[in-house]
mmCIF file of C-alpha atoms in Angstrom:
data_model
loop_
_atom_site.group_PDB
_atom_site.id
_atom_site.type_symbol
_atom_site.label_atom_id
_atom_site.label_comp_id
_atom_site.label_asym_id
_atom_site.label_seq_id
_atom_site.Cartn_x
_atom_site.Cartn_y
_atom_site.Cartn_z
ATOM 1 C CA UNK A 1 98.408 122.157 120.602
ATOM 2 C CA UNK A 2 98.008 125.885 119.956
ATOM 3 C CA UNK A 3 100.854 127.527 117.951
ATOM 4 C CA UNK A 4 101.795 130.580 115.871
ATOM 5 C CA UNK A 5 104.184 130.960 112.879
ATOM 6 C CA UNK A 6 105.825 134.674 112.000
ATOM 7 C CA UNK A 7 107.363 135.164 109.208
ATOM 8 C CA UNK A 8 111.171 135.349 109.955
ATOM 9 C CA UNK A 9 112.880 138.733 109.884
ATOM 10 C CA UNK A 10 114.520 141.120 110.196
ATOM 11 C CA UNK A 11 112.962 142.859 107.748
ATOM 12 C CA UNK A 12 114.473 146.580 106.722
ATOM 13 C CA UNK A 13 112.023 148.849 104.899
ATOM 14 C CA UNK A 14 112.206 152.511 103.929
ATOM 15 C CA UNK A 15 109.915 155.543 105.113
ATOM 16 C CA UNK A 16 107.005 155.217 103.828
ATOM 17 C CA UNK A 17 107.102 151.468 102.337
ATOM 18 C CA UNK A 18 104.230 149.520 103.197
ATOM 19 C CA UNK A 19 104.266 146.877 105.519
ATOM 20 C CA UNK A 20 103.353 142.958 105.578
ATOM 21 C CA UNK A 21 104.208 140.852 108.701
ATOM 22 C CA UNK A 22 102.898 137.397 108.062
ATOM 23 C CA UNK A 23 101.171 135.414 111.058
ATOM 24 C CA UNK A 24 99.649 131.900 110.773
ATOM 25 C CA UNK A 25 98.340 130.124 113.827
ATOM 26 C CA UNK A 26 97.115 126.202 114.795
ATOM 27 C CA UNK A 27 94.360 125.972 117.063
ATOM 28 C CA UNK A 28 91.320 124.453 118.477
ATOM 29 C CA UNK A 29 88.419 126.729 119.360
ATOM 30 C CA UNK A 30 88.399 130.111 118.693
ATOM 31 C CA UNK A 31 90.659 132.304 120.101
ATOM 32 C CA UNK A 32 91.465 136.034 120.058
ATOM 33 C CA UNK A 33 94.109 136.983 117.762
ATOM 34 C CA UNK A 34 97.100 139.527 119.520
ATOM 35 C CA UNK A 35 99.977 141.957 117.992
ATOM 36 C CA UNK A 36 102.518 142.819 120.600
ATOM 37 C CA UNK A 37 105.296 145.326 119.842
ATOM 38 C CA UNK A 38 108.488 145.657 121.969
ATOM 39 C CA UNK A 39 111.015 148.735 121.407
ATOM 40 C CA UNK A 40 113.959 148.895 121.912
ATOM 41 C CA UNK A 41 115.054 148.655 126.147
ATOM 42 C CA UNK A 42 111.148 147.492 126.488
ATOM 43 C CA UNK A 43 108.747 145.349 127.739
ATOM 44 C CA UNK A 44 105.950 144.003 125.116
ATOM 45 C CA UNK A 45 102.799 145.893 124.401
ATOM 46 C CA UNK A 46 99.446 145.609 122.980
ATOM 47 C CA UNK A 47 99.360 146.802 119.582
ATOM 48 C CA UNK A 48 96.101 145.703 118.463
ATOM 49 C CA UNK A 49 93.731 142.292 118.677
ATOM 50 C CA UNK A 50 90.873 140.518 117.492
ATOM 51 C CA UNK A 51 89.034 138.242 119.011
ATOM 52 C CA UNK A 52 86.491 136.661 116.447
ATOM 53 C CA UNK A 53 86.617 135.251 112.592
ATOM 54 C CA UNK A 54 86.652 138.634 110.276
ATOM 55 C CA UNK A 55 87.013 141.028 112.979
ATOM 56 C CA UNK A 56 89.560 144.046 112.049
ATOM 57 C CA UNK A 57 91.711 145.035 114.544
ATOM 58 C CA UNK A 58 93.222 148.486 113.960
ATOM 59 C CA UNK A 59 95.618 150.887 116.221
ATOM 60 C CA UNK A 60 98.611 153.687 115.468
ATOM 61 C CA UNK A 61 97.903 152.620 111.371
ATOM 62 C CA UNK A 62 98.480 149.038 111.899
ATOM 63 C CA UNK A 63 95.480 146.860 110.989
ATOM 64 C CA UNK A 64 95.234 143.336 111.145
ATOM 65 C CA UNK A 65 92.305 140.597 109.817
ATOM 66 C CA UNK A 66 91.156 137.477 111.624
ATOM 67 C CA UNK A 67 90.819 135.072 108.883
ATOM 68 C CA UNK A 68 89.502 132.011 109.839
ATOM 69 C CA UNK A 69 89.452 130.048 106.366
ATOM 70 C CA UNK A 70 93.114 130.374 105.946
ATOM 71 C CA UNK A 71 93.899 130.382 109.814
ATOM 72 C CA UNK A 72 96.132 133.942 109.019
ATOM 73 C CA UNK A 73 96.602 137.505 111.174
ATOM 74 C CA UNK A 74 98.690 139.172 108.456
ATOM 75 C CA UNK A 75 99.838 142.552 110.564
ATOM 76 C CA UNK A 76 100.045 145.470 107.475
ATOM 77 C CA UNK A 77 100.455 149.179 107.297
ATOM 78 C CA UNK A 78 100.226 151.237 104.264
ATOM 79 C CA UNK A 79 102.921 153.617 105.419
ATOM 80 C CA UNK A 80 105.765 153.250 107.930
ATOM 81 C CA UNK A 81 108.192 155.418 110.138
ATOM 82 C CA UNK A 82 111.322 155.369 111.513
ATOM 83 C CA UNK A 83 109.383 155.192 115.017
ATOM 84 C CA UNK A 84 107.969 151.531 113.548
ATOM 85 C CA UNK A 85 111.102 150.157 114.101
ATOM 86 C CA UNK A 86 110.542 147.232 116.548
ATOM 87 C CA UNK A 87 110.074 143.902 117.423
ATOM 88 C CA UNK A 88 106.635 142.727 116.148
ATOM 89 C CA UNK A 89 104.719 139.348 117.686
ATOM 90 C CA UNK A 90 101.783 137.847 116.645
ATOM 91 C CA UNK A 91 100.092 135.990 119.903
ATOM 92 C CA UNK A 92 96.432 133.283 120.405
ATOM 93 C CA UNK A 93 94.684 132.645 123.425
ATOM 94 C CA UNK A 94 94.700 129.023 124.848
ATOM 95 C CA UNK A 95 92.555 128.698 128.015
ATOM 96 C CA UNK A 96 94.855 130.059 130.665
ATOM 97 C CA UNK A 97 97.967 130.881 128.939
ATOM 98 C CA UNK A 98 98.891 133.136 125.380
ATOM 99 C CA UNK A 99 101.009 131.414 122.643
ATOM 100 C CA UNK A 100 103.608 133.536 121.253
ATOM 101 C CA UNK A 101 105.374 133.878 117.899
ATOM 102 C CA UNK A 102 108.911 133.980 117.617
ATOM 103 C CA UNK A 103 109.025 137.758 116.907
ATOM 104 C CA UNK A 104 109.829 139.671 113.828
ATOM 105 C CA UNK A 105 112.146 142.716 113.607
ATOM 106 C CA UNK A 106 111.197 145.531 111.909
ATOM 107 C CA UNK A 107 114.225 148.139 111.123
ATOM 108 C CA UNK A 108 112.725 151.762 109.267
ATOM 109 C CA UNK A 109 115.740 153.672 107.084
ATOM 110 C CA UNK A 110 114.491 157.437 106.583
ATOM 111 C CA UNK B 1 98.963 154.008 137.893
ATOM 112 C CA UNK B 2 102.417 151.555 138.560
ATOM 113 C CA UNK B 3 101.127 148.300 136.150
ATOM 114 C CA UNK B 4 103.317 145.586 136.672
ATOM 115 C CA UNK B 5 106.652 146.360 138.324
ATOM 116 C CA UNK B 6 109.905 144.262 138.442
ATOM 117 C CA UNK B 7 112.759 143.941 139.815
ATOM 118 C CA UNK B 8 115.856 144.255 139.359
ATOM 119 C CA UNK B 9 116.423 145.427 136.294
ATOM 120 C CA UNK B 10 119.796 144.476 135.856
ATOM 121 C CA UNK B 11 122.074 141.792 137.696
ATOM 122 C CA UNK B 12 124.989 139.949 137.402
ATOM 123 C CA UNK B 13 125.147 136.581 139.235
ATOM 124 C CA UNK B 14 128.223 134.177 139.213
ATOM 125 C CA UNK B 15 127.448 130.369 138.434
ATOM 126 C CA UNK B 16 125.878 128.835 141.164
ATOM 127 C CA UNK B 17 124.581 131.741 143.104
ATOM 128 C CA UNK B 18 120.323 132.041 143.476
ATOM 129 C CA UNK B 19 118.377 134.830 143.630
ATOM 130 C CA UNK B 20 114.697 136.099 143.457
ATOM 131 C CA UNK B 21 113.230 138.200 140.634
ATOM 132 C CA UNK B 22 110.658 140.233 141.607
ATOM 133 C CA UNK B 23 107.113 140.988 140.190
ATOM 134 C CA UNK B 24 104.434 142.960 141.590
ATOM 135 C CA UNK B 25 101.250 144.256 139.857
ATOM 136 C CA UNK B 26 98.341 146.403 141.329
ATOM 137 C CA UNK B 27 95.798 146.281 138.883
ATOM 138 C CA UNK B 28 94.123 143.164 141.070
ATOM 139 C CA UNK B 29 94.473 140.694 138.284
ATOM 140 C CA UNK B 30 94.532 137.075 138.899
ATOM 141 C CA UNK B 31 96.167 135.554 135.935
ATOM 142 C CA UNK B 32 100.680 136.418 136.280
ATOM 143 C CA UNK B 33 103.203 135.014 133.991
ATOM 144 C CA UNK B 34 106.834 134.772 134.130
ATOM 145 C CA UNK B 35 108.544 134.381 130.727
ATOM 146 C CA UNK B 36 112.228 134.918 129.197
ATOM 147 C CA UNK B 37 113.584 136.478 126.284
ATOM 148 C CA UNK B 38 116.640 134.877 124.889
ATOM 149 C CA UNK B 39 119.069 137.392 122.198
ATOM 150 C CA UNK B 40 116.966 137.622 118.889
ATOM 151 C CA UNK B 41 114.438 134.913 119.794
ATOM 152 C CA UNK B 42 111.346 135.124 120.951
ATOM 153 C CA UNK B 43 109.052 134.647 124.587
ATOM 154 C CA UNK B 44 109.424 131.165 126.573
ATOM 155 C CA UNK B 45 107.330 130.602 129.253
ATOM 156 C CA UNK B 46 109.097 129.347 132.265
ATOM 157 C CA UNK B 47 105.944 129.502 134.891
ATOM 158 C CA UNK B 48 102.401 131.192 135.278
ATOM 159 C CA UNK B 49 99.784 131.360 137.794
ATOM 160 C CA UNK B 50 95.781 131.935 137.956
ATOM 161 C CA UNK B 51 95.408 132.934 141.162
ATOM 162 C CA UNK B 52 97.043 133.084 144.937
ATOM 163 C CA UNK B 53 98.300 129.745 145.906
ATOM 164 C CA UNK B 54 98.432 128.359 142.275
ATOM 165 C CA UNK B 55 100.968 127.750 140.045
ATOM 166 C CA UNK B 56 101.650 125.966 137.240
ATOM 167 C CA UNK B 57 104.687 125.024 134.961
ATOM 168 C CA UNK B 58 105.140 126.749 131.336
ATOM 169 C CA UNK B 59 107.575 125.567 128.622
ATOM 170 C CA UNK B 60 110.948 126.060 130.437
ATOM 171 C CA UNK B 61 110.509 125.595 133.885
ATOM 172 C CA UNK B 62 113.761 123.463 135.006
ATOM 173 C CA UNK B 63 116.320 125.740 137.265
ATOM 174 C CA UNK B 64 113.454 128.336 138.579
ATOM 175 C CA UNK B 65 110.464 128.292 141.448
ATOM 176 C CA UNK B 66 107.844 130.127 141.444
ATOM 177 C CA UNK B 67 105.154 131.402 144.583
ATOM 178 C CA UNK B 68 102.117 133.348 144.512
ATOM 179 C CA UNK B 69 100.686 134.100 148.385
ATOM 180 C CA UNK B 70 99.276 136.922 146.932
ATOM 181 C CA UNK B 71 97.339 138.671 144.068
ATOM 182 C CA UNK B 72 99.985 141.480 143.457
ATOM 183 C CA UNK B 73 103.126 139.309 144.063
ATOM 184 C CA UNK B 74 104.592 136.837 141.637
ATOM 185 C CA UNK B 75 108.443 136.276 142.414
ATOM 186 C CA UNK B 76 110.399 133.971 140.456
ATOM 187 C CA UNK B 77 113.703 132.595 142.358
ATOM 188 C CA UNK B 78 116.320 130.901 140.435
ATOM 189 C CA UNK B 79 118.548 128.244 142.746
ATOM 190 C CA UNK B 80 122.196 127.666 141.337
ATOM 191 C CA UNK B 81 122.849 130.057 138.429
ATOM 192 C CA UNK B 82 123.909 128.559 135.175
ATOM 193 C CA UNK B 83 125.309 130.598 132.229
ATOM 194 C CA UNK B 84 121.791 129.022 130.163
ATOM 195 C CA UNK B 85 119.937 131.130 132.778
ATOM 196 C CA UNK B 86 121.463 134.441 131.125
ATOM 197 C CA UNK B 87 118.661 135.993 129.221
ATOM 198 C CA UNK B 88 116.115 139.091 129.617
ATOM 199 C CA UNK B 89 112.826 137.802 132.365
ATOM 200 C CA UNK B 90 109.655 139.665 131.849
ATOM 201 C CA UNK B 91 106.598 139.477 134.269
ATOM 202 C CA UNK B 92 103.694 139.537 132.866
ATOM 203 C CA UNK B 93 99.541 139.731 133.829
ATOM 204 C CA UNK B 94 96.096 139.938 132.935
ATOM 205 C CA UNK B 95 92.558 139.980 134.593
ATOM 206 C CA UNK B 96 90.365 136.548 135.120
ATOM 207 C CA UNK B 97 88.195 134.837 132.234
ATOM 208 C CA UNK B 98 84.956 137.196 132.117
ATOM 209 C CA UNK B 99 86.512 140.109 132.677
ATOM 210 C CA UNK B 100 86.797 142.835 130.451
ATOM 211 C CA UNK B 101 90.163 142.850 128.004
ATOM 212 C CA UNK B 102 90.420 139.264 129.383
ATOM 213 C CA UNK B 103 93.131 137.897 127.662
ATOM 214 C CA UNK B 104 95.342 141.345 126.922
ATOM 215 C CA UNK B 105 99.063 140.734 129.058
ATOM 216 C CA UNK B 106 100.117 143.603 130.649
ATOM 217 C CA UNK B 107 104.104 143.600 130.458
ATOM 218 C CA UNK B 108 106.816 144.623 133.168
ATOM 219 C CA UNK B 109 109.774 146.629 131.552
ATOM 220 C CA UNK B 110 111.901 143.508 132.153
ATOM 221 C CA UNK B 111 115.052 142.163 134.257
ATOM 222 C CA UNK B 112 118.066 141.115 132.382
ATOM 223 C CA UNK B 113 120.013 138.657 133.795
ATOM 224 C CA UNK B 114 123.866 137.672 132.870
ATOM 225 C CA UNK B 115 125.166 134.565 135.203
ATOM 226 C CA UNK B 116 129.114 134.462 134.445
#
């Protein structure tokens, strides 16, 4: 079945580090490729997609790469904020339902 | 513009009581979800539907029923509250297959849940 593997956090960064959240996923077909955030006291939110092999999806600074050949949706940003800090999850498309990642938590220090 | 809209947002329940979560969207989208958020981990889902008078069964479904007699509404009851069932519950929906932004979930704010 469909599945998706996050790196495992937390991770802590400073202002201004870059940023690397890893995202592998198993499936059949092609689906579209998600980023969710969730801060703090929230519900989850689009943060960016993609929904076909080498499509870039890009929002707020955050881009992310469908790469079919190594089955990957690596979430980066070349500078972070304290605002960043979140939980981060990497989502697929099955047919009816989306497959979720376990979540990674970003902290920001200024 | 209200989205998706639960409620409560916060309850206490002692073991063995029920009660109905509530989840109402008005963006006319056929596809609801109901999933829960345990401390540090990550989304489970318990039950979803893809339209009125379906329903289906997600990853976690045991302790919890589900109904949909209508697009907007999507409650989720729980019968005989166990301290397991103590987590945060998010609603969740999107439009059909076709539509535009298909497969992008729209998220309630959430409904935690502690069952003491």
């Amino acid at each position: 079945g469909n599945s998706v593997t996050q790196m495992e956090g937390p991770v802590t960064l400073s202002e201004e580090a870059f940023l690397t959240i890893n995202c592998t996923y198993t499936a059949t077909g092609y689906p579209s490729l998600f980023w969710y955030v969730q801060y703090p006291g929230e519900g989850l939110q689009l943060l960016l997609k993609a929904t076909k092999a080498d499509d870039k999806g890009s929002n707020k600074g955050f881009e992310a790469t469908y790469r079919k050949e190594t089955t990957s949706f690596h979430l980066e940003k070349g500078s972070v904020q304290v605002s960043d800090s979140a939980v981060y999850f990497c989502a697929l498309s099955g047919a009816q339902k989306l497959v979720f990642g376990q979540g990674t938590r970003l902290t920001i220090n200024p | 513009n209200a989205g998706v809209t639960q409620t409560p947002k916060f309850r206490i329940l002692k073991i063995g009581q029920s009660m109905t979560l509530q989840c109402t969207q008005d963006m006319n989208h056929n596809y609801m979800y109901w999933y829960r958020q345990d401390p540090g981990m990550g989304l489970k889902l318990i039950y979803y539907s893809v339209g009125a008078g379906i329903t289906d069964k997600g990853e976690v479904p045991n302790g919890y029923n589900v109904s949909r007699s209508t697009t907007e509404d999507f409650p989720l009851r729980l019968e005989l509250a166990a301290p397991s069932q103590t987590s945060v519950y998010f609603c969740a929906s999107r439009p059909g297959q076709g539509a535009g932004g298909a497969n992008v979930l729209t998220f309630g704010a959430g409904s935690r849940l502690t069952v003491l």
